[in-house]
Amino acid sequence: MKFIQNVFWFLLIIIFWEVSSRLNLVNQYLLPPFSKVAERLVLELFTGYLGLQVLNSLKLVILGVLMSFGLASIIALMCICSKTIESLVSALCTIFNPLPGIAVLPLLMIWFGVGNGIMLALIVHGVLWPLTTNLLVGFRSIPTVYKEWAKNIGLSPVNSLLHVQIFSVMPYLVAGLRVGWGRAWRALIGAEMVFGMIGTVGGVGYYIYTNRAYANVTNVFSGVIVIIVIGILVEQAFRLLEKNTTVKWGMSDES
Amino acid sequence: MKAEAMVSIEGISKSFRNQGKELNVLHNISIDIDNGEFVCILGHSGCGKSTLLRIVAALEQPDHGRILVDGVSHRYPNREVILLGQDFNQLLPWKKIVNNIVHPLRATRKISNRKAAKERALELLSAVGLSGYSDYYPHQLSGGMKQRAAVARALSLEPKVLLMDEPFAALDDVTRKQLRVLVRNICEQHNVTTLFVTHNIEEAITLGNRIVVMGKLAGAMRGVVLNEAYQKPDEKDLRIRMRSKILDYLENQ
């Protein structure tokens, strides 16, 4: 039902867009009709430059999220083992969680120069802190009954972790990844635009930026639409994951 | 006498520190429980009955005294002594009801074969009246059904001792009465020694061979009553007599 409603509104917006452009209610150069943008989008994705740029951005963000996931898991494990480390990590999270990646980008450029590494650092910064924060809260909120049951049947701490505690943390893990992915994706697009000026690394952000420089508004729109579509798809993937895990288990509500 | 006891609670004392104040929860408690016996521990809220149960399960260490299970000192929790609590959400929510039973069976290597473990799980689920619900997730069941499943899960491990901490306290009256009968019969069938904590006199008289009455203060045991009304639900006079006897113990400090 919600899906149908969404599709209805999407279509209405697109029709409004198309008509207002075709009837010259707005300047066609500033707002090219949707049909023209769609045509260009397909062309650019499959035969032109855009497809490559999208793949580049996606590759970076996926790699970055995976790295952050590994890193956050290791950090969370260390926090379980030591209260001192937990206290340190939670202080670090407090400092870095509110810090937008783009704000430290100049500093990273001075320190490390420009390249793929700096992009990864930016993405990891976006994902790591919210994910770690969520994992720590998740481990702290495991109901005592689960842990005591594991203890009662004589499971070792490692088995208790693997068979009981990790599942209990699932809702927090998914929530952390969701927030982290959103931040990382935004930071990446922003950074690609910054680097567009020095013109080394590509990506969707770079694509949009250069096309602005060539005053190619239709291409700019193509890039923007790609970003919207990717955002929606990833959001759907998270929903699907939740539906088949935490929602199915009655541990969280459908979002 | 001692050699025959399945559970020996020997001089258990326990106190907690709370905001600088020493709180004496259990004071020198000693009880012997025979194999297959169903003993109820009755007392006011906060008298330390839950703590006693947790100590028997070795989930908590006493300050003094020791617990013997089948003649052996019981200091580390294991599947021989299973504690079942009042919380409806003690089943693991990410496992189907049947797997909530299969998992501990395999994890403890009680039954390693998946198929055999599943058979055993289904058998016990049908014994607690949950035949058709094996593929449900816990959150899809009612509170009473979840407690039935928890009983099945505990018994599947064939513990020597089953500890129940007010497992039906949060249920409605009808369900609670049904579950009392079920638990009493199933514990007898499996010949499992049971310690059952409750604050409800009726429940204690219905269930226990013997009833341990705890005092209001300092977690002291007031006495052990042999339940003459045990399994005589129709003898109202006897039940009333037992009731007043227990009340005497409960009220007199």
Short mmCIF file of C-alpha atoms in Angstrom, two decimals:
data_model
loop_
_atom_site.label_atom_id
_atom_site.label_comp_id
_atom_site.label_asym_id
_atom_site.label_seq_id
_atom_site.Cartn_x
_atom_site.Cartn_y
_atom_site.Cartn_z
CA MET A 1 0.00 0.00 0.00
CA LYS A 2 2.76 2.38 0.98
CA PHE A 3 4.66 1.31 -2.11
CA ILE A 4 1.71 2.15 -4.35
CA GLN A 5 1.31 5.51 -2.64
CA ASN A 6 4.98 6.28 -3.21
CA VAL A 7 4.79 5.33 -6.88
CA PHE A 8 1.73 7.55 -7.26
CA TRP A 9 3.53 10.59 -5.85
CA PHE A 10 6.68 9.88 -7.87
CA LEU A 11 4.65 9.76 -11.07
CA LEU A 12 2.81 12.94 -10.19
CA ILE A 13 6.06 14.80 -9.53
CA ILE A 14 7.55 13.52 -12.78
CA ILE A 15 4.47 14.55 -14.79
CA PHE A 16 4.49 17.98 -13.18
CA TRP A 17 8.18 18.31 -13.97
CA GLU A 18 7.76 17.21 -17.58
CA VAL A 19 4.76 19.44 -18.26
CA SER A 20 6.16 22.57 -16.64
CA SER A 21 9.35 22.20 -18.66
CA ARG A 22 7.64 21.37 -22.00
CA LEU A 23 5.24 24.28 -21.68
CA ASN A 24 8.18 26.58 -20.90
CA LEU A 25 6.71 27.49 -17.53
CA VAL A 26 10.33 27.31 -16.40
CA ASN A 27 13.43 27.82 -18.45
CA GLN A 28 14.12 24.56 -20.34
CA TYR A 29 17.83 25.07 -19.94
CA LEU A 30 17.57 25.24 -16.15
CA LEU A 31 15.05 22.43 -15.91
CA PRO A 32 15.25 20.08 -18.89
CA PRO A 33 12.15 17.88 -19.30
CA PHE A 34 12.26 14.56 -17.45
CA SER A 35 12.04 12.55 -20.65
CA LYS A 36 15.21 14.17 -21.94
CA VAL A 37 17.01 13.56 -18.64
CA ALA A 38 15.90 9.92 -18.62
CA GLU A 39 17.08 9.39 -22.17
CA ARG A 40 20.45 10.94 -21.38
CA LEU A 41 20.71 8.99 -18.15
CA VAL A 42 20.35 5.65 -19.92
CA LEU A 43 22.80 6.70 -22.59
CA GLU A 44 25.38 7.98 -20.11
CA LEU A 45 25.02 4.98 -17.82
CA PHE A 46 25.55 2.33 -20.46
CA THR A 47 27.63 3.97 -23.14
CA GLY A 48 29.06 7.07 -21.56
CA TYR A 49 31.06 8.19 -18.64
CA LEU A 50 28.47 8.00 -15.84
CA GLY A 51 28.37 4.20 -15.50
CA LEU A 52 32.06 4.05 -14.71
CA GLN A 53 31.80 6.87 -12.20
CA VAL A 54 28.89 5.21 -10.40
CA LEU A 55 30.80 1.93 -10.19
CA ASN A 56 33.82 3.76 -8.81
CA SER A 57 31.78 5.45 -6.08
CA LEU A 58 29.90 2.27 -5.17
CA LYS A 59 33.10 0.24 -5.06
CA LEU A 60 34.66 2.73 -2.67
CA VAL A 61 31.65 2.95 -0.39
CA ILE A 62 31.17 -0.83 -0.21
CA LEU A 63 34.85 -1.39 0.53
CA GLY A 64 34.76 1.36 3.16
CA VAL A 65 31.65 -0.01 4.86
CA LEU A 66 33.12 -3.53 4.96
CA MET A 67 36.37 -2.22 6.44
CA SER A 68 34.46 -0.22 9.06
CA PHE A 69 32.35 -3.26 9.90
CA GLY A 70 35.47 -5.34 10.51
CA LEU A 71 37.13 -2.58 12.49
CA ALA A 72 34.04 -1.87 14.60
CA SER A 73 33.64 -5.59 15.38
CA ILE A 74 37.24 -5.84 16.56
CA ILE A 75 36.86 -2.68 18.66
CA ALA A 76 33.60 -3.96 20.17
CA LEU A 77 35.28 -7.27 21.05
CA MET A 78 38.13 -5.47 22.76
CA CYS A 79 35.58 -3.41 24.68
CA ILE A 80 33.90 -6.58 25.93
CA CYS A 81 37.24 -7.81 27.22
CA SER A 82 38.36 -4.63 28.93
CA LYS A 83 36.47 -1.89 30.75
CA THR A 84 39.39 0.51 30.23
CA ILE A 85 39.27 0.09 26.46
CA GLU A 86 35.50 0.49 26.52
CA SER A 87 35.84 3.75 28.39
CA LEU A 88 38.47 5.01 25.94
CA VAL A 89 36.44 3.98 22.89
CA SER A 90 33.30 5.58 24.17
CA ALA A 91 35.23 8.82 24.72
CA LEU A 92 36.56 8.61 21.14
CA CYS A 93 33.02 8.04 19.85
CA THR A 94 31.82 11.10 21.73
CA ILE A 95 34.53 13.20 20.10
CA PHE A 96 34.34 11.92 16.52
CA ASN A 97 30.68 10.97 16.12
CA PRO A 98 29.46 14.58 15.73
CA LEU A 99 32.35 15.53 13.42
CA PRO A 100 31.33 15.62 9.72
CA GLY A 101 33.94 13.88 7.57
CA ILE A 102 34.01 16.74 5.11
CA ALA A 103 35.22 19.04 7.91
CA VAL A 104 38.44 17.06 8.35
CA LEU A 105 38.95 16.56 4.64
CA PRO A 106 41.42 19.48 4.27
CA LEU A 107 43.43 18.12 7.17
CA LEU A 108 43.46 14.63 5.63
CA MET A 109 44.61 16.14 2.34
CA ILE A 110 47.50 17.88 4.05
CA TRP A 111 48.47 14.73 5.90
CA PHE A 112 48.00 12.05 3.30
CA GLY A 113 47.79 13.80 -0.06
CA VAL A 114 45.04 13.04 -2.54
CA GLY A 115 44.04 9.55 -3.62
CA ASN A 116 41.71 6.63 -3.04
CA GLY A 117 43.12 6.14 0.45
CA ILE A 118 41.80 9.47 1.62
CA MET A 119 38.33 8.57 0.27
CA LEU A 120 38.39 5.34 2.22
CA ALA A 121 39.49 7.20 5.35
CA LEU A 122 36.55 9.52 4.89
CA ILE A 123 34.06 6.65 4.50
CA VAL A 124 35.50 4.74 7.43
CA HIS A 125 35.21 7.87 9.54
CA GLY A 126 31.55 8.17 8.51
CA VAL A 127 30.65 4.57 9.36
CA LEU A 128 32.98 3.62 12.19
CA TRP A 129 31.81 5.92 14.96
CA PRO A 130 28.05 5.48 14.72
CA LEU A 131 28.50 1.75 14.18
CA THR A 132 30.83 1.33 17.16
CA THR A 133 28.56 3.45 19.36
CA ASN A 134 25.60 1.28 18.41
CA LEU A 135 27.48 -1.98 18.96
CA LEU A 136 28.58 -0.86 22.42
CA VAL A 137 25.02 0.08 23.37
CA GLY A 138 23.83 -3.21 21.85
CA PHE A 139 26.21 -5.33 23.92
CA ARG A 140 25.31 -3.37 27.03
CA SER A 141 21.60 -3.95 26.47
CA ILE A 142 21.69 -7.71 25.99
CA PRO A 143 18.99 -8.98 28.38
CA THR A 144 20.49 -10.71 31.40
CA VAL A 145 18.17 -13.71 30.91
CA TYR A 146 19.92 -14.62 27.64
CA LYS A 147 23.39 -14.38 29.12
CA GLU A 148 22.37 -16.32 32.22
CA TRP A 149 20.75 -19.02 30.12
CA ALA A 150 24.00 -19.45 28.20
CA LYS A 151 25.88 -19.59 31.49
CA ASN A 152 23.33 -21.95 33.03
CA ILE A 153 23.72 -24.60 30.31
CA GLY A 154 27.48 -24.27 30.66
CA LEU A 155 28.36 -22.49 27.40
CA SER A 156 31.86 -21.02 27.35
CA PRO A 157 32.11 -17.21 27.05
CA VAL A 158 33.12 -17.61 23.38
CA ASN A 159 30.12 -19.82 22.60
CA SER A 160 27.85 -17.52 24.53
CA LEU A 161 29.09 -14.68 22.34
CA LEU A 162 28.72 -16.60 19.07
CA HIS A 163 25.43 -18.34 19.74
CA VAL A 164 23.57 -15.89 21.93
CA GLN A 165 24.98 -12.39 22.29
CA ILE A 166 25.68 -11.59 18.63
CA PHE A 167 22.06 -12.23 17.66
CA SER A 168 20.85 -10.09 20.50
CA VAL A 169 22.91 -7.19 19.13
CA MET A 170 21.47 -7.51 15.59
CA PRO A 171 18.96 -4.60 15.81
CA TYR A 172 21.73 -2.27 16.96
CA LEU A 173 24.09 -3.52 14.25
CA VAL A 174 21.58 -2.86 11.46
CA ALA A 175 20.72 0.58 12.87
CA GLY A 176 24.41 1.48 13.10
CA LEU A 177 25.13 0.35 9.53
CA ARG A 178 22.17 2.34 8.30
CA VAL A 179 23.27 5.59 9.90
CA GLY A 180 26.89 4.94 8.92
CA TRP A 181 26.12 4.20 5.28
CA GLY A 182 24.10 7.40 4.98
CA ARG A 183 26.90 9.50 6.38
CA ALA A 184 29.59 7.81 4.32
CA TRP A 185 27.66 8.15 1.07
CA ARG A 186 27.02 11.86 1.63
CA ALA A 187 30.65 12.48 2.61
CA LEU A 188 31.89 10.60 -0.43
CA ILE A 189 29.77 12.58 -2.90
CA GLY A 190 30.92 15.79 -1.25
CA ALA A 191 34.56 14.80 -1.33
CA GLU A 192 34.35 13.80 -4.98
CA MET A 193 33.19 17.32 -5.75
CA VAL A 194 36.10 18.83 -3.83
CA PHE A 195 38.55 16.63 -5.67
CA GLY A 196 36.78 17.48 -8.93
CA MET A 197 38.46 20.85 -8.69
CA ILE A 198 41.90 19.33 -8.61
CA GLY A 199 40.70 16.70 -11.01
CA THR A 200 42.27 13.44 -9.92
CA VAL A 201 39.66 10.95 -8.72
CA GLY A 202 36.27 10.39 -10.36
CA GLY A 203 32.93 9.30 -8.97
CA VAL A 204 29.34 10.49 -9.26
CA GLY A 205 30.09 13.67 -7.35
CA TYR A 206 32.94 14.45 -9.72
CA TYR A 207 30.67 13.73 -12.69
CA ILE A 208 28.06 16.20 -11.45
CA TYR A 209 30.67 18.80 -10.70
CA THR A 210 32.42 18.67 -14.07
CA ASN A 211 29.12 18.78 -15.92
CA ARG A 212 28.22 21.92 -14.03
CA ALA A 213 31.49 23.37 -15.30
CA TYR A 214 30.45 22.48 -18.89
CA ALA A 215 27.01 23.93 -18.14
CA ASN A 216 25.44 20.58 -19.10
CA VAL A 217 22.36 20.68 -16.89
CA THR A 218 20.83 17.52 -18.36
CA ASN A 219 23.89 15.53 -17.28
CA VAL A 220 23.84 17.15 -13.85
CA PHE A 221 20.27 15.93 -13.44
CA SER A 222 21.29 12.44 -14.57
CA GLY A 223 23.90 12.32 -11.83
CA VAL A 224 21.47 13.54 -9.19
CA ILE A 225 18.88 10.95 -10.18
CA VAL A 226 21.45 8.17 -9.99
CA ILE A 227 22.28 9.26 -6.43
CA ILE A 228 18.59 9.27 -5.47
CA VAL A 229 18.01 5.82 -6.99
CA ILE A 230 21.04 4.33 -5.25
CA GLY A 231 19.86 5.82 -1.95
CA ILE A 232 16.41 4.28 -2.36
CA LEU A 233 17.81 0.88 -3.36
CA VAL A 234 20.16 0.72 -0.38
CA GLU A 235 17.34 1.74 1.94
CA GLN A 236 15.21 -1.07 0.49
CA ALA A 237 18.07 -3.51 1.01
CA PHE A 238 18.24 -2.55 4.67
CA ARG A 239 14.48 -2.99 5.00
CA LEU A 240 14.67 -6.39 3.39
CA LEU A 241 17.46 -7.38 5.79
CA GLU A 242 15.42 -6.21 8.77
CA LYS A 243 12.28 -7.91 7.54
CA ASN A 244 14.10 -11.23 7.38
CA THR A 245 15.88 -10.90 10.70
CA THR A 246 14.96 -8.56 13.52
CA VAL A 247 11.37 -7.91 12.42
CA LYS A 248 10.75 -11.62 11.85
CA TRP A 249 12.14 -12.33 15.31
CA GLY A 250 9.95 -9.66 16.91
CA MET A 251 13.00 -7.69 18.04
CA SER A 252 12.17 -4.49 16.15
CA ASP A 253 9.25 -2.95 14.29
CA GLU A 254 9.03 -2.64 10.56
CA SER A 255 10.44 0.71 9.48
CA MET B 1 20.56 -39.54 55.29
CA LYS B 2 22.84 -37.01 53.63
CA ALA B 3 24.08 -39.44 51.03
CA GLU B 4 20.57 -39.89 49.71
CA ALA B 5 19.80 -36.22 49.21
CA MET B 6 19.81 -34.99 45.62
CA VAL B 7 20.33 -31.41 46.70
CA SER B 8 21.97 -30.41 49.97
CA ILE B 9 21.85 -26.76 50.88
CA GLU B 10 24.38 -26.50 53.68
CA GLY B 11 24.54 -23.40 55.88
CA ILE B 12 24.14 -20.89 53.07
CA SER B 13 24.54 -17.22 53.99
CA LYS B 14 24.58 -14.30 51.63
CA SER B 15 24.57 -10.56 52.06
CA PHE B 16 24.64 -7.71 49.59
CA ARG B 17 26.14 -4.30 49.98
CA ASN B 18 23.84 -1.52 48.90
CA GLN B 19 24.78 2.16 49.34
CA GLY B 20 27.11 1.30 52.17
CA LYS B 21 24.47 -0.69 54.02
CA GLU B 22 24.98 -4.39 54.57
CA LEU B 23 21.83 -6.28 53.62
CA ASN B 24 21.60 -9.77 54.99
CA VAL B 25 19.63 -11.69 52.39
CA LEU B 26 20.11 -15.26 53.49
CA HIS B 27 21.14 -16.40 56.92
CA ASN B 28 22.42 -19.90 57.53
CA ILE B 29 19.94 -21.83 55.37
CA SER B 30 20.15 -25.62 55.37
CA ILE B 31 17.75 -27.94 53.55
CA ASP B 32 18.11 -31.45 52.16
CA ILE B 33 15.97 -32.38 49.17
CA ASP B 34 15.49 -35.99 48.17
CA ASN B 35 15.66 -37.35 44.68
CA GLY B 36 12.39 -36.72 42.82
CA GLU B 37 10.99 -34.49 45.52
CA PHE B 38 9.04 -31.32 44.70
CA VAL B 39 9.84 -28.67 47.29
CA CYS B 40 8.22 -25.25 47.37
CA ILE B 41 9.98 -22.27 48.89
CA LEU B 42 7.41 -19.83 50.18
CA GLY B 43 7.99 -16.34 51.46
CA HIS B 44 7.22 -12.66 51.17
CA SER B 45 8.69 -10.63 48.32
CA GLY B 46 12.26 -9.69 49.02
CA CYS B 47 12.91 -12.45 51.54
CA GLY B 48 15.78 -13.85 49.49
CA LYS B 49 14.09 -16.85 47.91
CA SER B 50 15.24 -15.93 44.42
CA THR B 51 18.78 -15.43 45.64
CA LEU B 52 18.71 -18.87 47.23
CA LEU B 53 17.65 -20.39 43.91
CA ARG B 54 20.37 -18.54 42.02
CA ILE B 55 22.92 -19.83 44.51
CA VAL B 56 21.71 -23.40 44.02
CA ALA B 57 22.13 -22.89 40.26
CA ALA B 58 25.67 -21.60 40.95
CA LEU B 59 24.82 -18.38 39.13
CA GLU B 60 25.63 -16.61 42.37
CA GLN B 61 28.25 -17.53 44.98
CA PRO B 62 27.30 -17.69 48.68
CA ASP B 63 29.33 -15.96 51.38
CA HIS B 64 29.22 -19.06 53.53
CA GLY B 65 28.07 -22.62 53.08
CA ARG B 66 27.94 -24.87 50.06
CA ILE B 67 25.61 -26.63 47.65
CA LEU B 68 25.86 -30.34 46.96
CA VAL B 69 24.11 -31.84 43.95
CA ASP B 70 23.98 -35.62 43.96
CA GLY B 71 26.73 -35.59 46.57
CA VAL B 72 29.09 -33.39 44.55
CA SER B 73 29.88 -29.75 45.27
CA HIS B 74 28.11 -27.56 42.73
CA ARG B 75 30.13 -24.43 42.15
CA TYR B 76 29.91 -23.81 38.42
CA PRO B 77 26.67 -23.63 36.46
CA ASN B 78 25.96 -26.56 34.17
CA ARG B 79 23.02 -28.30 32.56
CA GLU B 80 22.46 -30.64 35.53
CA VAL B 81 20.80 -27.77 37.36
CA ILE B 82 18.53 -25.60 35.24
CA LEU B 83 16.95 -22.37 36.41
CA LEU B 84 13.66 -21.23 34.91
CA GLY B 85 12.51 -17.73 35.70
CA GLN B 86 9.41 -15.60 35.63
CA ASP B 87 10.42 -13.60 32.54
CA PHE B 88 8.25 -14.42 29.51
CA ASN B 89 11.12 -13.47 27.25
CA GLN B 90 13.66 -16.03 28.35
CA LEU B 91 13.45 -17.94 25.07
CA LEU B 92 15.84 -16.74 22.38
CA PRO B 93 13.68 -14.63 20.04
CA TRP B 94 15.72 -15.36 16.90
CA LYS B 95 15.14 -19.09 17.12
CA LYS B 96 11.93 -20.91 16.31
CA ILE B 97 10.37 -22.67 19.29
CA VAL B 98 11.73 -26.06 18.20
CA ASN B 99 15.23 -24.64 17.70
CA ASN B 100 15.12 -23.03 21.12
CA ILE B 101 15.18 -26.62 22.36
CA VAL B 102 17.40 -28.16 19.69
CA HIS B 103 20.14 -25.56 20.16
CA PRO B 104 20.90 -26.19 23.86
CA LEU B 105 20.67 -29.94 23.31
CA ARG B 106 23.38 -29.75 20.66
CA ALA B 107 25.42 -26.97 22.27
CA THR B 108 25.75 -28.99 25.47
CA ARG B 109 26.41 -32.16 23.45
CA LYS B 110 23.48 -33.79 25.22
CA ILE B 111 22.24 -34.89 21.80
CA SER B 112 24.65 -33.99 19.00
CA ASN B 113 22.68 -35.42 16.12
CA ARG B 114 20.39 -32.75 14.68
CA LYS B 115 17.62 -35.14 13.72
CA ALA B 116 17.59 -36.87 17.09
CA ALA B 117 17.63 -33.53 18.89
CA LYS B 118 14.68 -32.35 16.84
CA GLU B 119 12.75 -35.51 17.60
CA ARG B 120 13.36 -35.01 21.29
CA ALA B 121 12.30 -31.37 21.05
CA LEU B 122 9.05 -32.23 19.29
CA GLU B 123 8.36 -34.94 21.85
CA LEU B 124 8.69 -32.47 24.71
CA LEU B 125 6.72 -29.78 22.94
CA SER B 126 3.84 -32.17 22.58
CA ALA B 127 4.19 -33.10 26.26
CA VAL B 128 3.65 -29.46 27.23
CA GLY B 129 0.80 -29.07 24.75
CA LEU B 130 2.58 -27.09 22.05
CA SER B 131 2.55 -29.66 19.25
CA GLY B 132 1.45 -27.35 16.47
CA TYR B 133 3.70 -24.46 17.43
CA SER B 134 7.20 -25.77 16.83
CA ASP B 135 7.83 -23.50 13.84
CA TYR B 136 6.60 -20.31 15.49
CA TYR B 137 8.92 -17.64 16.78
CA PRO B 138 8.60 -16.88 20.51
CA HIS B 139 7.09 -13.42 19.97
CA GLN B 140 4.18 -15.04 18.13
CA LEU B 141 3.12 -16.98 21.25
CA SER B 142 1.25 -15.89 24.36
CA GLY B 143 2.95 -15.57 27.73
CA GLY B 144 1.60 -18.91 28.95
CA MET B 145 2.74 -20.69 25.79
CA LYS B 146 6.21 -19.21 26.10
CA GLN B 147 6.44 -20.51 29.66
CA ARG B 148 5.32 -23.95 28.48
CA ALA B 149 8.08 -23.86 25.88
CA ALA B 150 10.58 -22.78 28.54
CA VAL B 151 9.56 -25.77 30.67
CA ALA B 152 10.03 -28.06 27.66
CA ARG B 153 13.43 -26.53 26.95
CA ALA B 154 14.57 -27.02 30.55
CA LEU B 155 13.35 -30.61 30.76
CA SER B 156 14.81 -31.59 27.38
CA LEU B 157 18.26 -31.31 28.94
CA GLU B 158 17.25 -33.93 31.52
CA PRO B 159 18.61 -31.96 34.45
CA LYS B 160 18.94 -33.62 37.83
CA VAL B 161 17.47 -30.53 39.41
CA LEU B 162 14.94 -28.05 38.05
CA LEU B 163 14.73 -24.67 39.76
CA MET B 164 11.68 -22.55 39.12
CA ASP B 165 11.47 -18.95 40.24
CA GLU B 166 7.80 -17.94 40.22
CA PRO B 167 7.47 -19.08 36.61
CA PHE B 168 3.72 -18.42 36.49
CA ALA B 169 3.54 -15.27 38.59
CA ALA B 170 2.75 -13.01 35.65
CA LEU B 171 0.07 -15.27 34.13
CA ASP B 172 -3.69 -15.06 34.43
CA ASP B 173 -5.42 -17.33 36.98
CA VAL B 174 -6.79 -19.92 34.57
CA THR B 175 -3.52 -20.37 32.70
CA ARG B 176 -1.60 -20.49 35.95
CA LYS B 177 -3.78 -23.31 37.30
CA GLN B 178 -3.39 -25.30 34.08
CA LEU B 179 0.35 -24.87 34.13
CA ARG B 180 0.63 -25.89 37.78
CA VAL B 181 -0.96 -29.23 36.99
CA LEU B 182 1.17 -29.64 33.89
CA VAL B 183 4.43 -28.89 35.68
CA ARG B 184 3.59 -31.10 38.62
CA ASN B 185 2.81 -34.07 36.37
CA ILE B 186 5.67 -33.61 33.97
CA CYS B 187 8.23 -33.25 36.78
CA GLU B 188 6.92 -36.43 38.33
CA GLN B 189 7.10 -38.27 34.99
CA HIS B 190 10.67 -37.17 34.41
CA ASN B 191 11.53 -37.82 38.03
CA VAL B 192 13.29 -34.50 38.26
CA THR B 193 14.02 -32.99 41.67
CA THR B 194 12.32 -29.61 41.77
CA LEU B 195 12.69 -26.47 43.83
CA PHE B 196 9.82 -24.08 43.19
CA VAL B 197 9.82 -20.55 44.55
CA THR B 198 6.47 -18.83 45.07
CA HIS B 199 4.78 -16.23 47.25
CA ASN B 200 1.40 -17.85 46.75
CA ILE B 201 0.27 -20.22 49.54
CA GLU B 202 -2.29 -21.97 47.35
CA GLU B 203 0.36 -22.67 44.76
CA ALA B 204 2.68 -24.10 47.40
CA ILE B 205 -0.03 -26.36 48.82
CA THR B 206 -1.00 -27.58 45.35
CA LEU B 207 2.53 -28.34 44.21
CA GLY B 208 4.92 -29.21 46.99
CA ASN B 209 5.66 -32.43 48.85
CA ARG B 210 7.24 -30.14 51.37
CA ILE B 211 7.07 -26.41 51.84
CA VAL B 212 9.98 -24.35 53.08
CA VAL B 213 8.68 -21.20 54.75
CA MET B 214 10.97 -18.20 54.80
CA GLY B 215 10.70 -15.39 57.33
CA LYS B 216 10.16 -11.74 56.66
CA LEU B 217 13.45 -10.60 58.14
CA ALA B 218 17.06 -11.36 57.44
CA GLY B 219 16.27 -14.23 55.09
CA ALA B 220 15.97 -16.71 57.86
CA MET B 221 14.18 -19.99 57.32
CA ARG B 222 11.16 -20.25 59.61
CA GLY B 223 10.48 -23.91 59.12
CA VAL B 224 9.85 -26.79 56.78
CA VAL B 225 6.28 -28.03 56.55
CA LEU B 226 5.39 -31.47 55.29
CA ASN B 227 2.48 -30.85 52.99
CA GLU B 228 -0.24 -33.24 54.18
CA ALA B 229 -2.66 -31.84 51.65
CA TYR B 230 -0.39 -32.80 48.77
CA GLN B 231 -2.39 -34.20 45.85
CA LYS B 232 -5.62 -34.11 47.84
CA PRO B 233 -7.31 -31.18 46.14
CA ASP B 234 -10.78 -32.20 47.43
CA GLU B 235 -9.99 -32.32 51.12
CA LYS B 236 -10.81 -28.71 51.84
CA ASP B 237 -10.41 -29.01 55.62
CA LEU B 238 -6.93 -30.39 55.27
CA ARG B 239 -5.96 -27.60 52.89
CA ILE B 240 -7.31 -25.00 55.31
CA ARG B 241 -5.35 -26.59 58.16
CA MET B 242 -2.16 -26.56 56.09
CA ARG B 243 -2.84 -22.99 55.14
CA SER B 244 -3.13 -21.77 58.70
CA LYS B 245 -0.09 -23.77 59.75
CA ILE B 246 1.95 -22.10 57.02
CA LEU B 247 0.52 -18.70 57.86
CA ASP B 248 1.63 -19.19 61.46
CA TYR B 249 5.17 -19.72 60.28
CA LEU B 250 4.97 -16.78 57.88
CA GLU B 251 3.57 -14.26 60.34
CA ASN B 252 5.42 -15.11 63.54
CA GLN B 253 8.84 -13.61 63.66
#
